[in-house]
Tab-separated table of C-alpha atoms in Angstrom:
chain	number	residue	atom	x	y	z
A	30	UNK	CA	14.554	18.076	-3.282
A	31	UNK	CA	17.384	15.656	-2.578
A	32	UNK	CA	17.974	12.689	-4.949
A	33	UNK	CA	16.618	9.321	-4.394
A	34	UNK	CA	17.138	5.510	-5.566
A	35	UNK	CA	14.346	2.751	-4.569
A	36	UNK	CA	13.582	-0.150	-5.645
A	37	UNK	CA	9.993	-2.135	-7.399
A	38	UNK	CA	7.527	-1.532	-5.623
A	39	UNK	CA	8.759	0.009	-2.982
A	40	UNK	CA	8.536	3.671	-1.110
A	41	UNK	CA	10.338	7.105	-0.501
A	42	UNK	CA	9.515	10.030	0.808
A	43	UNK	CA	9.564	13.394	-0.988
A	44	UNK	CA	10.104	16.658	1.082
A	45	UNK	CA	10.460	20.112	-0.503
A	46	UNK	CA	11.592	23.210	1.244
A	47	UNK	CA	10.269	26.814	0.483
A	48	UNK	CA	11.589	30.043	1.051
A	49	UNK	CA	7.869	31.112	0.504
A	50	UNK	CA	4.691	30.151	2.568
A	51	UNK	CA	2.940	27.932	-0.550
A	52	UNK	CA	-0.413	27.155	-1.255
A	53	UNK	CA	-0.580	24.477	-2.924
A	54	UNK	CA	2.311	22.139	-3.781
A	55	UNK	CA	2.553	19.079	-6.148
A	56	UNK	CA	5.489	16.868	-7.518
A	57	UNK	CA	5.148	14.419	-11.023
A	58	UNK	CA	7.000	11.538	-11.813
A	59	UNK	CA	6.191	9.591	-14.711
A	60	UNK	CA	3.447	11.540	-15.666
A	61	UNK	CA	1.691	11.010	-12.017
A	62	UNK	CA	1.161	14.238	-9.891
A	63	UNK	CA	0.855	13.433	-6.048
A	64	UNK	CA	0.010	16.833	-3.537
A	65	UNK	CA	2.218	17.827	-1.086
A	66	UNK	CA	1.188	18.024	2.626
A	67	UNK	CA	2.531	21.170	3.944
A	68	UNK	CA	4.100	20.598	7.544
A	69	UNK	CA	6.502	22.660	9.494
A	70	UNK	CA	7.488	24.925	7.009
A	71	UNK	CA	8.141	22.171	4.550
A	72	UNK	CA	6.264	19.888	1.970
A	73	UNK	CA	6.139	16.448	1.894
A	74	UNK	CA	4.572	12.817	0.538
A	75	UNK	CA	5.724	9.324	-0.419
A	76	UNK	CA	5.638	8.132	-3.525
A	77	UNK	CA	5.396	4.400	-4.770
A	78	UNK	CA	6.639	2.734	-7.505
A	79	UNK	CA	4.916	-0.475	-9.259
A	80	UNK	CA	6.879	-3.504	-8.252
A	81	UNK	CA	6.171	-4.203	-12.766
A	82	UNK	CA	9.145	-3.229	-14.900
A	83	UNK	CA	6.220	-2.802	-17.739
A	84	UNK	CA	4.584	-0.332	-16.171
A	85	UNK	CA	7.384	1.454	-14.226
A	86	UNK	CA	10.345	0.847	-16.141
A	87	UNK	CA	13.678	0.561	-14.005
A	88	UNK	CA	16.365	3.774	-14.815
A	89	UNK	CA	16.584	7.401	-13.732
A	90	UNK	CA	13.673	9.922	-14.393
A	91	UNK	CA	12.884	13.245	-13.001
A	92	UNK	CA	11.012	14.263	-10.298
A	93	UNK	CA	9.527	17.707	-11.031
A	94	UNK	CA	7.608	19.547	-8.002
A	95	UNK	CA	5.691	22.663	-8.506
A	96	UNK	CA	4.345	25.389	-5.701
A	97	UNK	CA	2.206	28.112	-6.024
A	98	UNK	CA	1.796	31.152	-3.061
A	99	UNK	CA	-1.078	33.298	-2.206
A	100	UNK	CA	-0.079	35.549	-4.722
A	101	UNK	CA	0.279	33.069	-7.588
A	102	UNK	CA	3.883	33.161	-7.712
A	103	UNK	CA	4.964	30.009	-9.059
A	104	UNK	CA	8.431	28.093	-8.047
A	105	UNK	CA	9.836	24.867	-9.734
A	106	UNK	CA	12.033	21.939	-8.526
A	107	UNK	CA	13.873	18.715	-9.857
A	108	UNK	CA	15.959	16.340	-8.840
A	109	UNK	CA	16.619	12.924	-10.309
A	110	UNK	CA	15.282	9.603	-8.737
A	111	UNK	CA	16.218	6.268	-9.459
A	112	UNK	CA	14.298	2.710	-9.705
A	113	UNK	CA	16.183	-0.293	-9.232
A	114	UNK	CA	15.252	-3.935	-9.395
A	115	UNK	CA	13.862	-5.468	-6.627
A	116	UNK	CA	15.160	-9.299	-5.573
A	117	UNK	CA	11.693	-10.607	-5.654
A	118	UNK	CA	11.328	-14.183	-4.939
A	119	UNK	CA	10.232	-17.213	-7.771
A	120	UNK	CA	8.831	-20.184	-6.721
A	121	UNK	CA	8.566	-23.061	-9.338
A	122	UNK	CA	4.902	-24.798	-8.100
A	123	UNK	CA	3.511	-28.402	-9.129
A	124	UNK	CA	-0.059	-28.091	-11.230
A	125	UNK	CA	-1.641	-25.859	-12.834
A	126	UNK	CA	-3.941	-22.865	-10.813
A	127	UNK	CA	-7.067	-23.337	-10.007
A	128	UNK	CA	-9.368	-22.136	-12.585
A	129	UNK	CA	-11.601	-18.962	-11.756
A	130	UNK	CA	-14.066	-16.754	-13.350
A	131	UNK	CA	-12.446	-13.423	-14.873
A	132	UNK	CA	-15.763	-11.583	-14.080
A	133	UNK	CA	-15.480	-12.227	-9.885
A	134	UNK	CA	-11.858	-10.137	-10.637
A	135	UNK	CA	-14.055	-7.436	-12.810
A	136	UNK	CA	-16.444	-6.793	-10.244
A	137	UNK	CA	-14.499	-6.798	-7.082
A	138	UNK	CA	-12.041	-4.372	-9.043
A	139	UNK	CA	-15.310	-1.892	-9.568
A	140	UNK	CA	-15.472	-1.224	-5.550
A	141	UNK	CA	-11.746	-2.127	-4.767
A	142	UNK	CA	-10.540	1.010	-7.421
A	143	UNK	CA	-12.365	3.844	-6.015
A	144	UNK	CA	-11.482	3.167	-2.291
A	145	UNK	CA	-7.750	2.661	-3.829
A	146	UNK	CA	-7.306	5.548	-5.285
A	147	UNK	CA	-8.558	8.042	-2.603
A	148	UNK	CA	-6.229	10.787	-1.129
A	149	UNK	CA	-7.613	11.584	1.810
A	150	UNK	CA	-5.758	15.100	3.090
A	151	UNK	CA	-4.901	14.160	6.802
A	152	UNK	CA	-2.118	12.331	7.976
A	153	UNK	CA	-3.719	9.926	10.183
A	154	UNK	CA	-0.891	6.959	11.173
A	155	UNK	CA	1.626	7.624	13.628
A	156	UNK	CA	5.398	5.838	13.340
A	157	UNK	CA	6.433	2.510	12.630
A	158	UNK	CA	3.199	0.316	11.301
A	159	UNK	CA	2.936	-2.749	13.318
A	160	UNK	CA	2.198	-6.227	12.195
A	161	UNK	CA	-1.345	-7.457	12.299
A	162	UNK	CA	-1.262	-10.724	13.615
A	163	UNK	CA	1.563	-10.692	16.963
A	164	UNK	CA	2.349	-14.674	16.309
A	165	UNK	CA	2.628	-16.784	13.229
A	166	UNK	CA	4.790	-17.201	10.179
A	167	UNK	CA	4.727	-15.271	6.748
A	168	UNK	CA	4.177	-17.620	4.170
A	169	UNK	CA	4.266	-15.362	0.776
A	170	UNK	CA	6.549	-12.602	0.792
A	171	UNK	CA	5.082	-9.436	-1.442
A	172	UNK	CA	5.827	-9.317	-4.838
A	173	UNK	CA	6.526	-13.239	-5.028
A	174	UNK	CA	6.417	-14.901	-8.341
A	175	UNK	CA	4.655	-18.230	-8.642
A	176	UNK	CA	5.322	-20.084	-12.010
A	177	UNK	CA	3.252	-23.127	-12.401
A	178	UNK	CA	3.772	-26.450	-15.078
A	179	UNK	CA	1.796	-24.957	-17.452
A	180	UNK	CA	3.952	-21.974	-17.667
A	181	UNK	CA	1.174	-19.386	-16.101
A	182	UNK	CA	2.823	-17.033	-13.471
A	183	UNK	CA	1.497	-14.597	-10.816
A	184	UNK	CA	2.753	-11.698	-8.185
A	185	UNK	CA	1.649	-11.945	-5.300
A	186	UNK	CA	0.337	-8.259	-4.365
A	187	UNK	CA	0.702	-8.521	-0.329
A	188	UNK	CA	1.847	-10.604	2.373
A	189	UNK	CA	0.641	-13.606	4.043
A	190	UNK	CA	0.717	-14.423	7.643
A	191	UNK	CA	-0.206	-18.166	8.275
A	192	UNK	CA	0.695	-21.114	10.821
A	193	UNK	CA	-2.496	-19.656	12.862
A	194	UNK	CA	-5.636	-21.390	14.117
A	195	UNK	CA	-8.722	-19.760	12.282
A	196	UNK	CA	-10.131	-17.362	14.748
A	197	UNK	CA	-7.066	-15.596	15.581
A	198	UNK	CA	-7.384	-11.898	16.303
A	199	UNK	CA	-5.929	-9.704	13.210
A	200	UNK	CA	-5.425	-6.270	14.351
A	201	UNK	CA	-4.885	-2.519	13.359
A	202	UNK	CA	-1.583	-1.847	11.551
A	203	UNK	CA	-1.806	1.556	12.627
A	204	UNK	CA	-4.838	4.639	13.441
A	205	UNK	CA	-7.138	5.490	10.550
A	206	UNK	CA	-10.397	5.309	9.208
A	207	UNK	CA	-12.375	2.079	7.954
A	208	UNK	CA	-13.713	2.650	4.554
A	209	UNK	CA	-14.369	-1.016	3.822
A	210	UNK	CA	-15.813	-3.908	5.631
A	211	UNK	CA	-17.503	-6.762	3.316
A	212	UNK	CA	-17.619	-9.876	1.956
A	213	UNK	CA	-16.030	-10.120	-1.359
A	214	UNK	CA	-15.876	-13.118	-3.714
A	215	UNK	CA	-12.504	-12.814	-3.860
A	216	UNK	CA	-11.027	-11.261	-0.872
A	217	UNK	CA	-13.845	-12.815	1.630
A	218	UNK	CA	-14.547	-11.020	4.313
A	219	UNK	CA	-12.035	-7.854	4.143
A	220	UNK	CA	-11.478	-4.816	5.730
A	221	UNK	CA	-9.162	-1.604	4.722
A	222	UNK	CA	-8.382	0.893	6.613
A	223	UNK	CA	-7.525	4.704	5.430
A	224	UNK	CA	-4.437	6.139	6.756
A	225	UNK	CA	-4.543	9.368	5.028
A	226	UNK	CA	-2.462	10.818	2.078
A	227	UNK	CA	-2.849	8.091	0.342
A	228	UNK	CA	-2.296	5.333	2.428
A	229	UNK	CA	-4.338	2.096	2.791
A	230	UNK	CA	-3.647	-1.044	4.070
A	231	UNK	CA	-6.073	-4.540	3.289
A	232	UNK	CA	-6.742	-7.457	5.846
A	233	UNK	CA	-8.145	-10.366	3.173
A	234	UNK	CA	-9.770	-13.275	3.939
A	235	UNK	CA	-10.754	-12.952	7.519
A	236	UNK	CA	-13.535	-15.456	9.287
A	237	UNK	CA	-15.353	-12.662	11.298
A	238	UNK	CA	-15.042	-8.840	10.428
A	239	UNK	CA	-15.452	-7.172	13.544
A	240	UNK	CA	-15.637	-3.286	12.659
A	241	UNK	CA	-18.071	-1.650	10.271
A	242	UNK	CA	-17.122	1.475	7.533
A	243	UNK	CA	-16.878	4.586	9.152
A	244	UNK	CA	-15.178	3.480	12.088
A	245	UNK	CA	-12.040	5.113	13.575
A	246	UNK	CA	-9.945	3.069	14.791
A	247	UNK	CA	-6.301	2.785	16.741
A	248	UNK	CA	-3.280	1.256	15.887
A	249	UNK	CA	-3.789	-2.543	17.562
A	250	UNK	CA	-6.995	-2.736	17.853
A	251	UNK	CA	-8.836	-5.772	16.851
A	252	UNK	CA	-10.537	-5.490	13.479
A	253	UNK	CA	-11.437	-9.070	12.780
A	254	UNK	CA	-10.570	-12.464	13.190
A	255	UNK	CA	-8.322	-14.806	10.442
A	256	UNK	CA	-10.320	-17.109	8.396
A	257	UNK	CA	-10.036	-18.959	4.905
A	258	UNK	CA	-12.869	-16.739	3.370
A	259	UNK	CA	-12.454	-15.922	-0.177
A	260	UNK	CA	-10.832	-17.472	-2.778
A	261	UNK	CA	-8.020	-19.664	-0.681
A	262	UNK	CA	-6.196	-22.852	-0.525
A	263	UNK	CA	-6.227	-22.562	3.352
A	264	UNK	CA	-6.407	-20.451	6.397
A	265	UNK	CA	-4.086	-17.074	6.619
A	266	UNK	CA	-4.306	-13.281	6.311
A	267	UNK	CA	-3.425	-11.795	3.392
A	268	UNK	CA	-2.226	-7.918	4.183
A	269	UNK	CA	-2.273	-5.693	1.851
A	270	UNK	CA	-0.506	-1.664	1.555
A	271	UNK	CA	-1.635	0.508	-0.781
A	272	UNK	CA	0.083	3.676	-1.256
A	273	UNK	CA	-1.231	6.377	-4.049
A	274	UNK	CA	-3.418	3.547	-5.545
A	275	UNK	CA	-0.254	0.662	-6.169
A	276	UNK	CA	0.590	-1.823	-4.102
A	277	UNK	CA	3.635	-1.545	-2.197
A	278	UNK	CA	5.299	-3.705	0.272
A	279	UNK	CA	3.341	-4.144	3.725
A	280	UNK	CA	7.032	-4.894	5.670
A	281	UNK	CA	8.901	-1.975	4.700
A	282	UNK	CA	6.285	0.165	6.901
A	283	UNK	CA	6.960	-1.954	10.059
A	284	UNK	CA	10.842	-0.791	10.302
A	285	UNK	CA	10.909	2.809	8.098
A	286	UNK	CA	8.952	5.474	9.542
A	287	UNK	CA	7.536	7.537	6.351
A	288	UNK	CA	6.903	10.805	7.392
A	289	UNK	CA	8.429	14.319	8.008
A	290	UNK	CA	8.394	14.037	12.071
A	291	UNK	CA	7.110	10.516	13.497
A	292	UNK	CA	4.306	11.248	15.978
């Protein structure tokens, strides 16, 4: 493995290289083991790191990967990797939030976790992701900071795309597989779709949900339509990428292509 640096909450791709045929492969960093997909001859993922110093603190660790072949030889790796802080944006707002029940959170967690933290073992995205509205303006960056009067803060865990007329078609980032479509409390109507090893992306909020769970879909198709559904202060999409169960930043997918050979 070759050494890395990336920043909060962001992603980078891991590739190992074999002199062996291996069956399995795996690499940890801090303490989190993530499978390796074997692809021409070499071994590969991406990794995420929280955009929250607490829980990923910033610094050099090691990344350890470990393969085993058919004959249960095993071979170890390291190299170092590097997070860095991340120039997040603050935003000083007037009030105090809106107050909300902890237990709409607790519940919505319950079927949002599972679905999260799913590795499904087939690539199923091809190249760049694309945005899923074509028009409009994004009007909270991922991993924004909101500090209100009273001192309360939050992060915002996506991005939103707003400016648009309710009704506005919100469309496939990229192929995959739709594992939810609902109406949540919070999220109102939503939809997220499984890219494979890992990868997930969330479309929040939407006023019609046009595809049901099971569904395979293709990279621009329409999936729904925007709305102010949910817990909202207006109409807008909220987008969502989840990578290896964290949430990483949707944009950074739209201009690095995160895989071994781009199909």
């Amino acid at each position: 493995m070759s050494s890395n640096k990336v920043q909060q909450g962001h992603v980078f791709l891991i590739k190992l290289t074999s002199s062996r045929q291996l069956v399995n492969a795996s690499v940890t960093i801090d303490n989190r083991t993530i499978a390796l997909q074997a692809e021409d001859g070499a071994y590969w993922a991406v990794f995420a790191f929280s955009r929250f110093a607490n829980i990923a603190p910033l610094g050099k660790r090691t990344a350890a990967a470990r393969g085993t072949d058919a004959q249960g030889n095993v071979a170890t790796d390291s190299a170092p990797v590097e997070l860095a802080a991340a120039n997040f944006t603050t935003i000083h707002a007037e009030g105090v939030p809106t107050a909300f029940d902890p237990s709409d959170y607790n519940k919505e967690e319950q079927i949002m976790a599972p679905i999260r933290n799913t590795i499904s073992p087939k690539q199923l995205w091809q190249g760049l992701f694309a945005r899923p509205v074509t028009t409009g303006t994004i009007t909270s960056e991922y991993g924004q900071t909101l500090i209100w009067e009273d001192g309360s803060s939050s992060s915002h865990e996506g991005t939103d795309f707003g400016g648009l007329p309710i009704g506005t078609p919100i469309l496939a980032a990229n192929d995959g597989v739709v594992v939810l479509a609902q109406r949540l409390v919070v999220r109102g109507n939503a939809v997220i779709i499984d890219h494979g090893l890992g990868v997930h992306t969330g479309y929040y909020h939407m006023s019609q949900i046009l595809v049901n769970k099971g569904d395979v879909v293709k990279k621009g198709q329409v999936i729904g339509k925007l709305g102010d559904t949910g817990r909202v202060t207006g109409a807008h999409l909220h987008w969502d990428f989840i990578v290896n169960g964290l949430n990483a930043d949707p944009m950074e997918w739209t201009t690095h292509v995160f895989t071994t050979t781009p199909r």
